[in-house]
Amino acid sequence: MPEHQITEEEVRERVRALLKEAHPDKTDQFTFRGKQFDHGLAWVHFPKGYGGLGISPGMQTIVADELHRNAKTTYDDMAINPIGIGMGAPTVLTHGTEWMKTNLLRRIFTGEDIWCQLFSEPGAGSDVAGLATRAVREGDYWKVNGQKVWTTLAHVSRWGMLLARTNPDAPKHSGMSYFLLDMKSPGVDVRPLYQITGEAEFNEIFLTDVQVPADRIMGKEGEGWKVAITTLMNERTAIGGATARRGGGAIGVLVDLWKSRAPAMYSAAHETVMRDRITRLYIESELLRMTNLRARAARKAGNPGPEGSVAKLAQAELNKRIWECAMDVIGGESLVYEPGFARRRPAANDHPSRLLQAKYQFLRSRANSIEGGTSEVMRNILGERVLGLPGEPRGDKDIPWKNIPRSA
Ligand SMILES: Cc1cc2nc3c(=O)[nH]c(=O)nc-3n(C[C@H](O)[C@H](O)[C@H](O)COP(=O)(O)OP(=O)(O)OC[C@H]3O[C@@H](n4cnc5c(N)ncnc54)[C@H](O)[C@@H]3O)c2cc1C
C-alpha cells in the first residue's frame, strides 16, 4: 500500500503539537530547535529520524507560517548557521556516515555546532577543482597541509567541510577527497580577513600537519568532487532561493527609505523617474520570490539542480541594483560611512537604522556576485545545463593534476 501522504493540515497540527511541548517564547534556542528537529519539522524533506518527515520541501513554508502565527520568537536558519544548515546538512545526509548523520544533524539545526566550508584557495576559486591542499594517508589518519581562503565563519566553527587533494597523479576532478574537519584540531590556524564593509566575516586558514581521522571522509576516497557538487548546488539554492515575505527583505528596506525621504528631496519629475525605477525593482523581486516558491514546491525531496544556480544569479544581480537604488534615494549622505563601521567581527544584523543598513548592504552586496560562485560561472552553468549550449573549452580536464601549470 502506498504510504499515507501528509497533508498541509497535518503539518500544521504537528507544529501545534510541537508548540505544546516546547514554545520558543518560553524556552531557549537550542531546546526549542532540538524539539523541532525531533518532531521532524527542522527540514521536512529529510527522512524521519533525521529531522524530517520525508515530504516535499515546499511544506517547510507551512511550518514557518504556523510558527509565525503562534509565536513571537522566530528563528532565521540562515542567521543561525547558514553554512551548516544550507550546505552541511544536505551534504551529511547524502554522503555522510551513519555516525555523522546521527551525531551532527541535530546540532547543526539547533545552532550548537556552527559549520564552515574550506574549498577556495589562493590559486583555486572558480576553478575549485584545481586546488592544491594535500591530504596524505598515514595509518588511521590523513595528514593535511595547505592554505584555504575566504572561509566564512571559520572563527566560530566547530566543523569544516574540507576538500583536499589525495591523488595528484589523477586528473583534477578525480584526485580529490572530501573530509569533515574538526576546526579545533592542532595545526588549524584561523586568521581574519577584513572586507570593504569593515567586517571580518571570513578568514584565511593555514593547515599544518593536521590529522584527520580516516573515518571522517565523506563519500569515497577520490570522489570528493561528487560530494562537493552536492555542497555547491545547495549553497546556490541557499543563497539565491531564500524567500522573504512579499515586499520584505531588500526591496522592503528600499520602499521604506523612499517613503520616508522622497517628499523632502525630489522634484516632481525626478520623483516620477525614481518611482518607476523602484516599481520595476519591486516587480522583479516579486517575480524572483514567486519563481523560488514554485521551484521549491515542484522539487521533490533530494538535492537541487541547476535552478539553484539560476536563482543565485538572479538574486545576486537584483540585490546589487536594489542597494544601488537605495544609495540614490539617500543622495549625498550615502557617501558618509559612519564610525560605527570600525573593523570588527560581524554580530547579527545589528545596524540600527534603515539608513545605516542600506549603506552597509550596498557595500556587502558587491560580494553577492562572487560568493557561492561568480555570476559569470552561474551563466556558464545556465548556458550548458539549462540551455544546452556547448561547454567552454577545458583543456586540463583529462591530464594529471600535477602536470597542470599553476601560478600558486
Ligand atoms: C563574501 C564571500 C564569502 C565566501 N565564503 C567562502 C567560504 O565560506 N568558503 C569557500 O571555500 N569560499 C568562499 N568564498 C570564495 C568564493 O567561492 C570565490 O571567491 C569565488 O568562487 C571566486 O573565486 P576567486 O575569488 O578565486 O575568483 P577567480 O576564480 O579568480 O575569478 C576571477 C574573475 O574571473 C571570472 N572567471 C573565472 N572563471 C571563469 C570562467 N570559466 N568563465 C567566465 N569567467 C570566469 C570570475 O567570474 C571573476 O570575475 C567566499 C567569497 C566571498 C566574496
PDB file of C-alpha atoms in Angstrom, residues 3-270:
ATOM      1  CA  GLU A   3       2.498   5.457   2.254  1.00  0.00           C
ATOM      2  CA  HIS A   4      -0.016   7.998   3.577  1.00  0.00           C
ATOM      3  CA  GLN A   5       0.760  11.463   2.159  1.00  0.00           C
ATOM      4  CA  ILE A   6       0.950  14.018   4.951  1.00  0.00           C
ATOM      5  CA  THR A   7      -1.403  16.904   4.220  1.00  0.00           C
ATOM      6  CA  GLU A   8      -0.892  20.600   4.865  1.00  0.00           C
ATOM      7  CA  GLU A   9      -3.352  20.499   7.775  1.00  0.00           C
ATOM      8  CA  GLU A  10      -1.482  17.569   9.325  1.00  0.00           C
ATOM      9  CA  VAL A  11       1.772  19.541   9.107  1.00  0.00           C
ATOM     10  CA  ARG A  12       0.056  22.436  10.909  1.00  0.00           C
ATOM     11  CA  GLU A  13      -1.209  20.032  13.583  1.00  0.00           C
ATOM     12  CA  ARG A  14       2.317  18.737  14.087  1.00  0.00           C
ATOM     13  CA  VAL A  15       3.587  22.287  14.583  1.00  0.00           C
ATOM     14  CA  ARG A  16       0.871  22.940  17.161  1.00  0.00           C
ATOM     15  CA  ALA A  17       1.818  19.704  18.957  1.00  0.00           C
ATOM     16  CA  LEU A  18       5.449  20.850  18.992  1.00  0.00           C
ATOM     17  CA  LEU A  19       4.446  24.211  20.461  1.00  0.00           C
ATOM     18  CA  LYS A  20       2.593  22.480  23.286  1.00  0.00           C
ATOM     19  CA  GLU A  21       5.769  20.600  24.172  1.00  0.00           C
ATOM     20  CA  ALA A  22       8.219  23.487  23.759  1.00  0.00           C
ATOM     21  CA  HIS A  23       7.403  27.098  22.950  1.00  0.00           C
ATOM     22  CA  PRO A  24      10.078  29.425  21.503  1.00  0.00           C
ATOM     23  CA  ASP A  25       8.770  32.363  23.569  1.00  0.00           C
ATOM     24  CA  LYS A  26       9.321  30.389  26.771  1.00  0.00           C
ATOM     25  CA  THR A  27      12.472  28.389  26.138  1.00  0.00           C
ATOM     26  CA  ASP A  28      15.938  28.899  24.646  1.00  0.00           C
ATOM     27  CA  GLN A  29      17.020  28.421  21.030  1.00  0.00           C
ATOM     28  CA  PHE A  30      18.823  25.098  21.490  1.00  0.00           C
ATOM     29  CA  THR A  31      15.979  23.479  23.453  1.00  0.00           C
ATOM     30  CA  PHE A  32      13.228  24.656  21.129  1.00  0.00           C
ATOM     31  CA  ARG A  33      15.023  23.834  17.905  1.00  0.00           C
ATOM     32  CA  GLY A  34      16.092  20.463  19.294  1.00  0.00           C
ATOM     33  CA  LYS A  35      12.413  19.622  19.834  1.00  0.00           C
ATOM     34  CA  GLN A  36      11.556  20.969  16.368  1.00  0.00           C
ATOM     35  CA  PHE A  37      14.147  18.541  14.963  1.00  0.00           C
ATOM     36  CA  ASP A  38      12.736  15.633  16.992  1.00  0.00           C
ATOM     37  CA  HIS A  39       9.242  16.341  15.619  1.00  0.00           C
ATOM     38  CA  GLY A  40      10.545  16.113  12.039  1.00  0.00           C
ATOM     39  CA  LEU A  41       9.935  19.808  11.422  1.00  0.00           C
ATOM     40  CA  ALA A  42      13.528  21.006  11.000  1.00  0.00           C
ATOM     41  CA  TRP A  43      13.777  20.245   7.270  1.00  0.00           C
ATOM     42  CA  VAL A  44      10.612  18.357   6.365  1.00  0.00           C
ATOM     43  CA  HIS A  45      12.033  16.778   3.200  1.00  0.00           C
ATOM     44  CA  PHE A  46      14.713  14.892   5.187  1.00  0.00           C
ATOM     45  CA  PRO A  47      13.868  11.327   6.234  1.00  0.00           C
ATOM     46  CA  LYS A  48      12.181  10.565   9.544  1.00  0.00           C
ATOM     47  CA  GLY A  49      14.718  10.350  12.363  1.00  0.00           C
ATOM     48  CA  TYR A  50      16.988  12.937  10.740  1.00  0.00           C
ATOM     49  CA  GLY A  51      14.841  15.994  11.422  1.00  0.00           C
ATOM     50  CA  GLY A  52      12.307  15.473   8.650  1.00  0.00           C
ATOM     51  CA  LEU A  53       9.118  13.721   7.591  1.00  0.00           C
ATOM     52  CA  GLY A  54      10.134  12.654   4.088  1.00  0.00           C
ATOM     53  CA  ILE A  55       7.697  15.064   2.409  1.00  0.00           C
ATOM     54  CA  SER A  56       8.005  17.810  -0.220  1.00  0.00           C
ATOM     55  CA  PRO A  57      10.413  20.644   0.710  1.00  0.00           C
ATOM     56  CA  GLY A  58       7.618  23.076  -0.226  1.00  0.00           C
ATOM     57  CA  MET A  59       5.861  22.084   3.040  1.00  0.00           C
ATOM     58  CA  GLN A  60       8.586  23.870   5.020  1.00  0.00           C
ATOM     59  CA  THR A  61       6.784  27.144   4.303  1.00  0.00           C
ATOM     60  CA  ILE A  62       3.721  25.716   6.113  1.00  0.00           C
ATOM     61  CA  VAL A  63       5.886  25.035   9.174  1.00  0.00           C
ATOM     62  CA  ALA A  64       7.262  28.582   9.068  1.00  0.00           C
ATOM     63  CA  ASP A  65       3.786  30.043   8.620  1.00  0.00           C
ATOM     64  CA  GLU A  66       2.306  28.125  11.548  1.00  0.00           C
ATOM     65  CA  LEU A  67       5.236  29.090  13.782  1.00  0.00           C
ATOM     66  CA  HIS A  68       4.823  32.764  12.815  1.00  0.00           C
ATOM     67  CA  ARG A  69       1.135  32.642  13.701  1.00  0.00           C
ATOM     68  CA  ASN A  70       1.662  31.159  17.132  1.00  0.00           C
ATOM     69  CA  ALA A  71       4.935  32.581  18.451  1.00  0.00           C
ATOM     70  CA  LYS A  72       6.607  35.950  18.724  1.00  0.00           C
ATOM     71  CA  THR A  73      10.097  34.450  18.684  1.00  0.00           C
ATOM     72  CA  THR A  74      11.070  33.136  15.270  1.00  0.00           C
ATOM     73  CA  TYR A  75      14.452  31.881  14.151  1.00  0.00           C
ATOM     74  CA  ASP A  76      16.159  32.501  10.823  1.00  0.00           C
ATOM     75  CA  ASP A  77      18.120  29.408   9.743  1.00  0.00           C
ATOM     76  CA  MET A  78      20.423  31.495   7.605  1.00  0.00           C
ATOM     77  CA  ALA A  79      21.299  33.764  10.538  1.00  0.00           C
ATOM     78  CA  ILE A  80      21.819  30.884  12.965  1.00  0.00           C
ATOM     79  CA  ASN A  81      24.045  28.577  10.922  1.00  0.00           C
ATOM     80  CA  PRO A  82      23.985  29.473   7.207  1.00  0.00           C
ATOM     81  CA  ILE A  83      26.654  27.063   6.036  1.00  0.00           C
ATOM     82  CA  GLY A  84      25.719  24.239   8.391  1.00  0.00           C
ATOM     83  CA  ILE A  85      22.008  24.352   7.592  1.00  0.00           C
ATOM     84  CA  GLY A  86      22.235  25.461   3.967  1.00  0.00           C
ATOM     85  CA  MET A  87      25.044  23.162   2.879  1.00  0.00           C
ATOM     86  CA  GLY A  88      26.442  20.948   5.666  1.00  0.00           C
ATOM     87  CA  ALA A  89      23.199  19.161   6.499  1.00  0.00           C
ATOM     88  CA  PRO A  90      22.287  18.105   2.922  1.00  0.00           C
ATOM     89  CA  THR A  91      25.876  17.007   2.335  1.00  0.00           C
ATOM     90  CA  VAL A  92      25.931  14.888   5.506  1.00  0.00           C
ATOM     91  CA  LEU A  93      22.548  13.394   4.636  1.00  0.00           C
ATOM     92  CA  THR A  94      23.623  12.491   1.090  1.00  0.00           C
ATOM     93  CA  HIS A  95      27.215  11.360   1.658  1.00  0.00           C
ATOM     94  CA  GLY A  96      27.860  11.157   5.404  1.00  0.00           C
ATOM     95  CA  THR A  97      28.378   8.032   7.505  1.00  0.00           C
ATOM     96  CA  GLU A  98      25.709   6.846   9.921  1.00  0.00           C
ATOM     97  CA  TRP A  99      27.767   8.309  12.792  1.00  0.00           C
ATOM     98  CA  MET A 100      27.767  11.694  11.086  1.00  0.00           C
ATOM     99  CA  LYS A 101      24.031  11.672  10.432  1.00  0.00           C
ATOM    100  CA  THR A 102      23.202  10.638  13.983  1.00  0.00           C
ATOM    101  CA  ASN A 103      25.627  12.939  15.764  1.00  0.00           C
ATOM    102  CA  LEU A 104      25.854  16.046  13.603  1.00  0.00           C
ATOM    103  CA  LEU A 105      22.488  16.882  12.031  1.00  0.00           C
ATOM    104  CA  ARG A 106      20.604  17.826  15.193  1.00  0.00           C
ATOM    105  CA  ARG A 107      23.386  20.097  16.464  1.00  0.00           C
ATOM    106  CA  ILE A 108      23.618  21.783  13.054  1.00  0.00           C
ATOM    107  CA  PHE A 109      19.930  22.623  13.202  1.00  0.00           C
ATOM    108  CA  THR A 110      19.951  23.889  16.783  1.00  0.00           C
ATOM    109  CA  GLY A 111      22.995  26.054  16.049  1.00  0.00           C
ATOM    110  CA  GLU A 112      25.106  24.374  18.740  1.00  0.00           C
ATOM    111  CA  ASP A 113      27.717  23.497  16.094  1.00  0.00           C
ATOM    112  CA  ILE A 114      28.498  26.198  13.539  1.00  0.00           C
ATOM    113  CA  TRP A 115      29.955  24.958  10.249  1.00  0.00           C
ATOM    114  CA  CYS A 116      32.246  26.397   7.586  1.00  0.00           C
ATOM    115  CA  GLN A 117      33.333  25.418   4.075  1.00  0.00           C
ATOM    116  CA  LEU A 118      37.014  25.049   3.209  1.00  0.00           C
ATOM    117  CA  PHE A 119      37.015  24.868  -0.590  1.00  0.00           C
ATOM    118  CA  SER A 120      38.563  28.072  -2.021  1.00  0.00           C
ATOM    119  CA  GLU A 121      42.326  28.597  -2.097  1.00  0.00           C
ATOM    120  CA  PRO A 122      44.526  31.480  -3.264  1.00  0.00           C
ATOM    121  CA  GLY A 123      45.006  29.632  -6.585  1.00  0.00           C
ATOM    122  CA  ALA A 124      41.613  27.917  -6.844  1.00  0.00           C
ATOM    123  CA  GLY A 125      38.271  29.775  -6.641  1.00  0.00           C
ATOM    124  CA  SER A 126      36.001  29.425  -9.671  1.00  0.00           C
ATOM    125  CA  ASP A 127      38.210  26.519 -10.688  1.00  0.00           C
ATOM    126  CA  VAL A 128      37.995  24.915  -7.264  1.00  0.00           C
ATOM    127  CA  ALA A 129      38.833  21.505  -8.745  1.00  0.00           C
ATOM    128  CA  GLY A 130      42.355  22.835  -9.283  1.00  0.00           C
ATOM    129  CA  LEU A 131      43.005  23.065  -5.517  1.00  0.00           C
ATOM    130  CA  ALA A 132      46.392  22.190  -4.031  1.00  0.00           C
ATOM    131  CA  THR A 133      45.826  21.416  -0.339  1.00  0.00           C
ATOM    132  CA  ARG A 134      47.254  17.932   0.138  1.00  0.00           C
ATOM    133  CA  ALA A 135      45.952  15.076   2.264  1.00  0.00           C
ATOM    134  CA  VAL A 136      48.293  12.094   2.663  1.00  0.00           C
ATOM    135  CA  ARG A 137      47.184   8.846   4.320  1.00  0.00           C
ATOM    136  CA  GLU A 138      49.266   7.846   7.350  1.00  0.00           C
ATOM    137  CA  GLY A 139      47.807   4.817   9.142  1.00  0.00           C
ATOM    138  CA  ASP A 140      44.489   5.741  10.727  1.00  0.00           C
ATOM    139  CA  TYR A 141      44.824   9.409   9.778  1.00  0.00           C
ATOM    140  CA  TRP A 142      45.059  11.715   6.821  1.00  0.00           C
ATOM    141  CA  LYS A 143      47.756  14.356   7.269  1.00  0.00           C
ATOM    142  CA  VAL A 144      46.666  17.655   5.726  1.00  0.00           C
ATOM    143  CA  ASN A 145      48.825  20.593   4.638  1.00  0.00           C
ATOM    144  CA  GLY A 146      47.785  23.670   2.670  1.00  0.00           C
ATOM    145  CA  GLN A 147      46.006  27.025   2.698  1.00  0.00           C
ATOM    146  CA  LYS A 148      42.345  27.934   2.351  1.00  0.00           C
ATOM    147  CA  VAL A 149      40.858  31.391   1.932  1.00  0.00           C
ATOM    148  CA  TRP A 150      37.560  33.310   2.197  1.00  0.00           C
ATOM    149  CA  THR A 151      36.355  30.797   4.786  1.00  0.00           C
ATOM    150  CA  THR A 152      33.167  32.342   6.142  1.00  0.00           C
ATOM    151  CA  LEU A 153      32.551  31.874   9.891  1.00  0.00           C
ATOM    152  CA  ALA A 154      35.636  29.670  10.386  1.00  0.00           C
ATOM    153  CA  HIS A 155      36.491  31.639  13.535  1.00  0.00           C
ATOM    154  CA  VAL A 156      33.344  30.399  15.280  1.00  0.00           C
ATOM    155  CA  SER A 157      33.062  26.990  13.612  1.00  0.00           C
ATOM    156  CA  ARG A 158      33.137  23.581  15.217  1.00  0.00           C
ATOM    157  CA  TRP A 159      33.244  21.637  11.942  1.00  0.00           C
ATOM    158  CA  GLY A 160      34.577  22.377   8.464  1.00  0.00           C
ATOM    159  CA  MET A 161      33.862  20.790   5.079  1.00  0.00           C
ATOM    160  CA  LEU A 162      37.335  20.312   3.697  1.00  0.00           C
ATOM    161  CA  LEU A 163      38.171  19.499   0.087  1.00  0.00           C
ATOM    162  CA  ALA A 164      41.758  18.283  -0.382  1.00  0.00           C
ATOM    163  CA  ARG A 165      43.885  16.558  -2.994  1.00  0.00           C
ATOM    164  CA  THR A 166      44.591  12.912  -2.219  1.00  0.00           C
ATOM    165  CA  ASN A 167      45.951  11.830  -5.604  1.00  0.00           C
ATOM    166  CA  PRO A 168      47.998  14.377  -7.596  1.00  0.00           C
ATOM    167  CA  ASP A 169      48.575  11.804 -10.366  1.00  0.00           C
ATOM    168  CA  ALA A 170      44.879  11.685 -11.242  1.00  0.00           C
ATOM    169  CA  PRO A 171      43.057  14.322 -13.363  1.00  0.00           C
ATOM    170  CA  LYS A 172      41.988  17.245 -11.187  1.00  0.00           C
ATOM    171  CA  HIS A 173      38.350  16.257 -10.635  1.00  0.00           C
ATOM    172  CA  SER A 174      39.104  12.652  -9.694  1.00  0.00           C
ATOM    173  CA  GLY A 175      42.082  13.186  -7.353  1.00  0.00           C
ATOM    174  CA  MET A 176      40.207  14.933  -4.531  1.00  0.00           C
ATOM    175  CA  SER A 177      38.565  13.704  -1.340  1.00  0.00           C
ATOM    176  CA  TYR A 178      36.117  15.381   0.995  1.00  0.00           C
ATOM    177  CA  PHE A 179      36.739  15.450   4.760  1.00  0.00           C
ATOM    178  CA  LEU A 180      34.926  16.515   7.878  1.00  0.00           C
ATOM    179  CA  LEU A 181      37.466  18.680   9.691  1.00  0.00           C
ATOM    180  CA  ASP A 182      37.374  19.294  13.427  1.00  0.00           C
ATOM    181  CA  MET A 183      38.213  23.003  13.489  1.00  0.00           C
ATOM    182  CA  LYS A 184      39.718  22.619  16.976  1.00  0.00           C
ATOM    183  CA  SER A 185      42.393  20.193  15.679  1.00  0.00           C
ATOM    184  CA  PRO A 186      46.043  21.115  16.307  1.00  0.00           C
ATOM    185  CA  GLY A 187      47.565  22.739  13.186  1.00  0.00           C
ATOM    186  CA  VAL A 188      44.417  24.668  12.140  1.00  0.00           C
ATOM    187  CA  ASP A 189      45.316  28.380  12.164  1.00  0.00           C
ATOM    188  CA  VAL A 190      42.385  30.774  11.506  1.00  0.00           C
ATOM    189  CA  ARG A 191      43.159  34.424  10.686  1.00  0.00           C
ATOM    190  CA  PRO A 192      40.616  37.183   9.976  1.00  0.00           C
ATOM    191  CA  LEU A 193      40.223  38.877   6.579  1.00  0.00           C
ATOM    192  CA  TYR A 194      38.524  42.283   6.567  1.00  0.00           C
ATOM    193  CA  GLN A 195      36.002  43.224   3.878  1.00  0.00           C
ATOM    194  CA  ILE A 196      35.027  46.579   2.403  1.00  0.00           C
ATOM    195  CA  THR A 197      32.213  46.779   5.000  1.00  0.00           C
ATOM    196  CA  GLY A 198      34.793  46.811   7.807  1.00  0.00           C
ATOM    197  CA  GLU A 199      33.707  43.387   8.977  1.00  0.00           C
ATOM    198  CA  ALA A 200      35.707  40.198   9.012  1.00  0.00           C
ATOM    199  CA  GLU A 201      33.085  37.544   8.417  1.00  0.00           C
ATOM    200  CA  PHE A 202      35.609  35.364   6.636  1.00  0.00           C
ATOM    201  CA  ASN A 203      39.144  34.130   7.205  1.00  0.00           C
ATOM    202  CA  GLU A 204      42.247  32.616   5.742  1.00  0.00           C
ATOM    203  CA  ILE A 205      43.178  29.218   7.132  1.00  0.00           C
ATOM    204  CA  PHE A 206      46.593  27.646   7.329  1.00  0.00           C
ATOM    205  CA  LEU A 207      46.642  23.867   7.725  1.00  0.00           C
ATOM    206  CA  THR A 208      49.914  22.429   9.021  1.00  0.00           C
ATOM    207  CA  ASP A 209      50.222  18.677   9.583  1.00  0.00           C
ATOM    208  CA  VAL A 210      46.581  18.496  10.626  1.00  0.00           C
ATOM    209  CA  GLN A 211      45.484  14.961  11.457  1.00  0.00           C
ATOM    210  CA  VAL A 212      42.045  13.959  10.215  1.00  0.00           C
ATOM    211  CA  PRO A 213      40.835  10.501  11.350  1.00  0.00           C
ATOM    212  CA  ALA A 214      40.319   8.140   8.398  1.00  0.00           C
ATOM    213  CA  ASP A 215      36.617   7.671   9.177  1.00  0.00           C
ATOM    214  CA  ARG A 216      35.965  11.411   8.771  1.00  0.00           C
ATOM    215  CA  ILE A 217      35.963  11.093   4.978  1.00  0.00           C
ATOM    216  CA  MET A 218      32.646  11.849   3.243  1.00  0.00           C
ATOM    217  CA  GLY A 219      31.945   9.724   0.199  1.00  0.00           C
ATOM    218  CA  LYS A 220      34.775   7.551  -1.105  1.00  0.00           C
ATOM    219  CA  GLU A 221      38.449   8.414  -1.431  1.00  0.00           C
ATOM    220  CA  GLY A 222      38.954  10.169  -4.791  1.00  0.00           C
ATOM    221  CA  GLU A 223      35.257  11.015  -5.109  1.00  0.00           C
ATOM    222  CA  GLY A 224      35.398  14.351  -3.318  1.00  0.00           C
ATOM    223  CA  TRP A 225      34.190  16.237  -6.386  1.00  0.00           C
ATOM    224  CA  LYS A 226      30.880  14.372  -6.344  1.00  0.00           C
ATOM    225  CA  VAL A 227      30.380  15.342  -2.692  1.00  0.00           C
ATOM    226  CA  ALA A 228      31.494  18.930  -3.389  1.00  0.00           C
ATOM    227  CA  ILE A 229      28.830  19.263  -6.094  1.00  0.00           C
ATOM    228  CA  THR A 230      26.150  18.427  -3.503  1.00  0.00           C
ATOM    229  CA  THR A 231      27.535  21.171  -1.245  1.00  0.00           C
ATOM    230  CA  LEU A 232      27.797  23.713  -4.072  1.00  0.00           C
ATOM    231  CA  MET A 233      24.330  23.103  -5.508  1.00  0.00           C
ATOM    232  CA  ASN A 234      22.815  23.502  -2.059  1.00  0.00           C
ATOM    233  CA  GLU A 235      24.910  26.623  -1.451  1.00  0.00           C
ATOM    234  CA  ARG A 236      23.472  28.283  -4.545  1.00  0.00           C
ATOM    235  CA  THR A 237      19.938  27.404  -3.561  1.00  0.00           C
ATOM    236  CA  ALA A 238      20.539  28.661  -0.012  1.00  0.00           C
ATOM    237  CA  ILE A 239      21.878  31.998  -1.294  1.00  0.00           C
ATOM    238  CA  GLY A 240      19.535  32.508  -4.240  1.00  0.00           C
ATOM    239  CA  GLY A 241      16.444  30.640  -3.143  1.00  0.00           C
ATOM    240  CA  ALA A 242      15.724  32.344   0.173  1.00  0.00           C
ATOM    241  CA  THR A 243      12.201  33.695   0.032  1.00  0.00           C
ATOM    242  CA  ALA A 244      11.400  36.708   2.179  1.00  0.00           C
ATOM    243  CA  ARG A 245       7.721  37.575   2.588  1.00  0.00           C
ATOM    244  CA  ARG A 246       6.141  39.669  -0.189  1.00  0.00           C
ATOM    245  CA  GLY A 247       7.617  43.164  -0.080  1.00  0.00           C
ATOM    246  CA  GLY A 248      10.141  42.091   2.580  1.00  0.00           C
ATOM    247  CA  GLY A 249      13.930  41.798   2.511  1.00  0.00           C
ATOM    248  CA  ALA A 250      15.982  44.275   0.489  1.00  0.00           C
ATOM    249  CA  ILE A 251      13.078  45.671  -1.507  1.00  0.00           C
ATOM    250  CA  GLY A 252      11.174  46.358   1.722  1.00  0.00           C
ATOM    251  CA  VAL A 253      14.034  48.484   3.053  1.00  0.00           C
ATOM    252  CA  LEU A 254      14.230  50.388  -0.237  1.00  0.00           C
ATOM    253  CA  VAL A 255      10.488  51.138  -0.254  1.00  0.00           C
ATOM    254  CA  ASP A 256      10.611  52.304   3.394  1.00  0.00           C
ATOM    255  CA  LEU A 257      13.563  54.556   2.660  1.00  0.00           C
ATOM    256  CA  TRP A 258      11.805  56.029  -0.318  1.00  0.00           C
ATOM    257  CA  LYS A 259       8.617  56.706   1.634  1.00  0.00           C
ATOM    258  CA  SER A 260      10.493  58.450   4.412  1.00  0.00           C
ATOM    259  CA  ARG A 261      12.713  60.608   2.215  1.00  0.00           C
ATOM    260  CA  ALA A 262      11.124  61.227  -1.190  1.00  0.00           C
ATOM    261  CA  PRO A 263       8.788  64.142  -0.440  1.00  0.00           C
ATOM    262  CA  ALA A 264      11.558  66.276   1.002  1.00  0.00           C
ATOM    263  CA  MET A 265      14.238  65.558  -1.549  1.00  0.00           C
ATOM    264  CA  TYR A 266      12.870  65.318  -5.061  1.00  0.00           C
ATOM    265  CA  SER A 267      11.297  67.475  -7.741  1.00  0.00           C
ATOM    266  CA  ALA A 268       8.066  66.081  -9.220  1.00  0.00           C
ATOM    267  CA  ALA A 269       9.831  64.986 -12.416  1.00  0.00           C
ATOM    268  CA  HIS A 270      12.662  63.277 -10.593  1.00  0.00           C
TER     269      HIS A 270
END
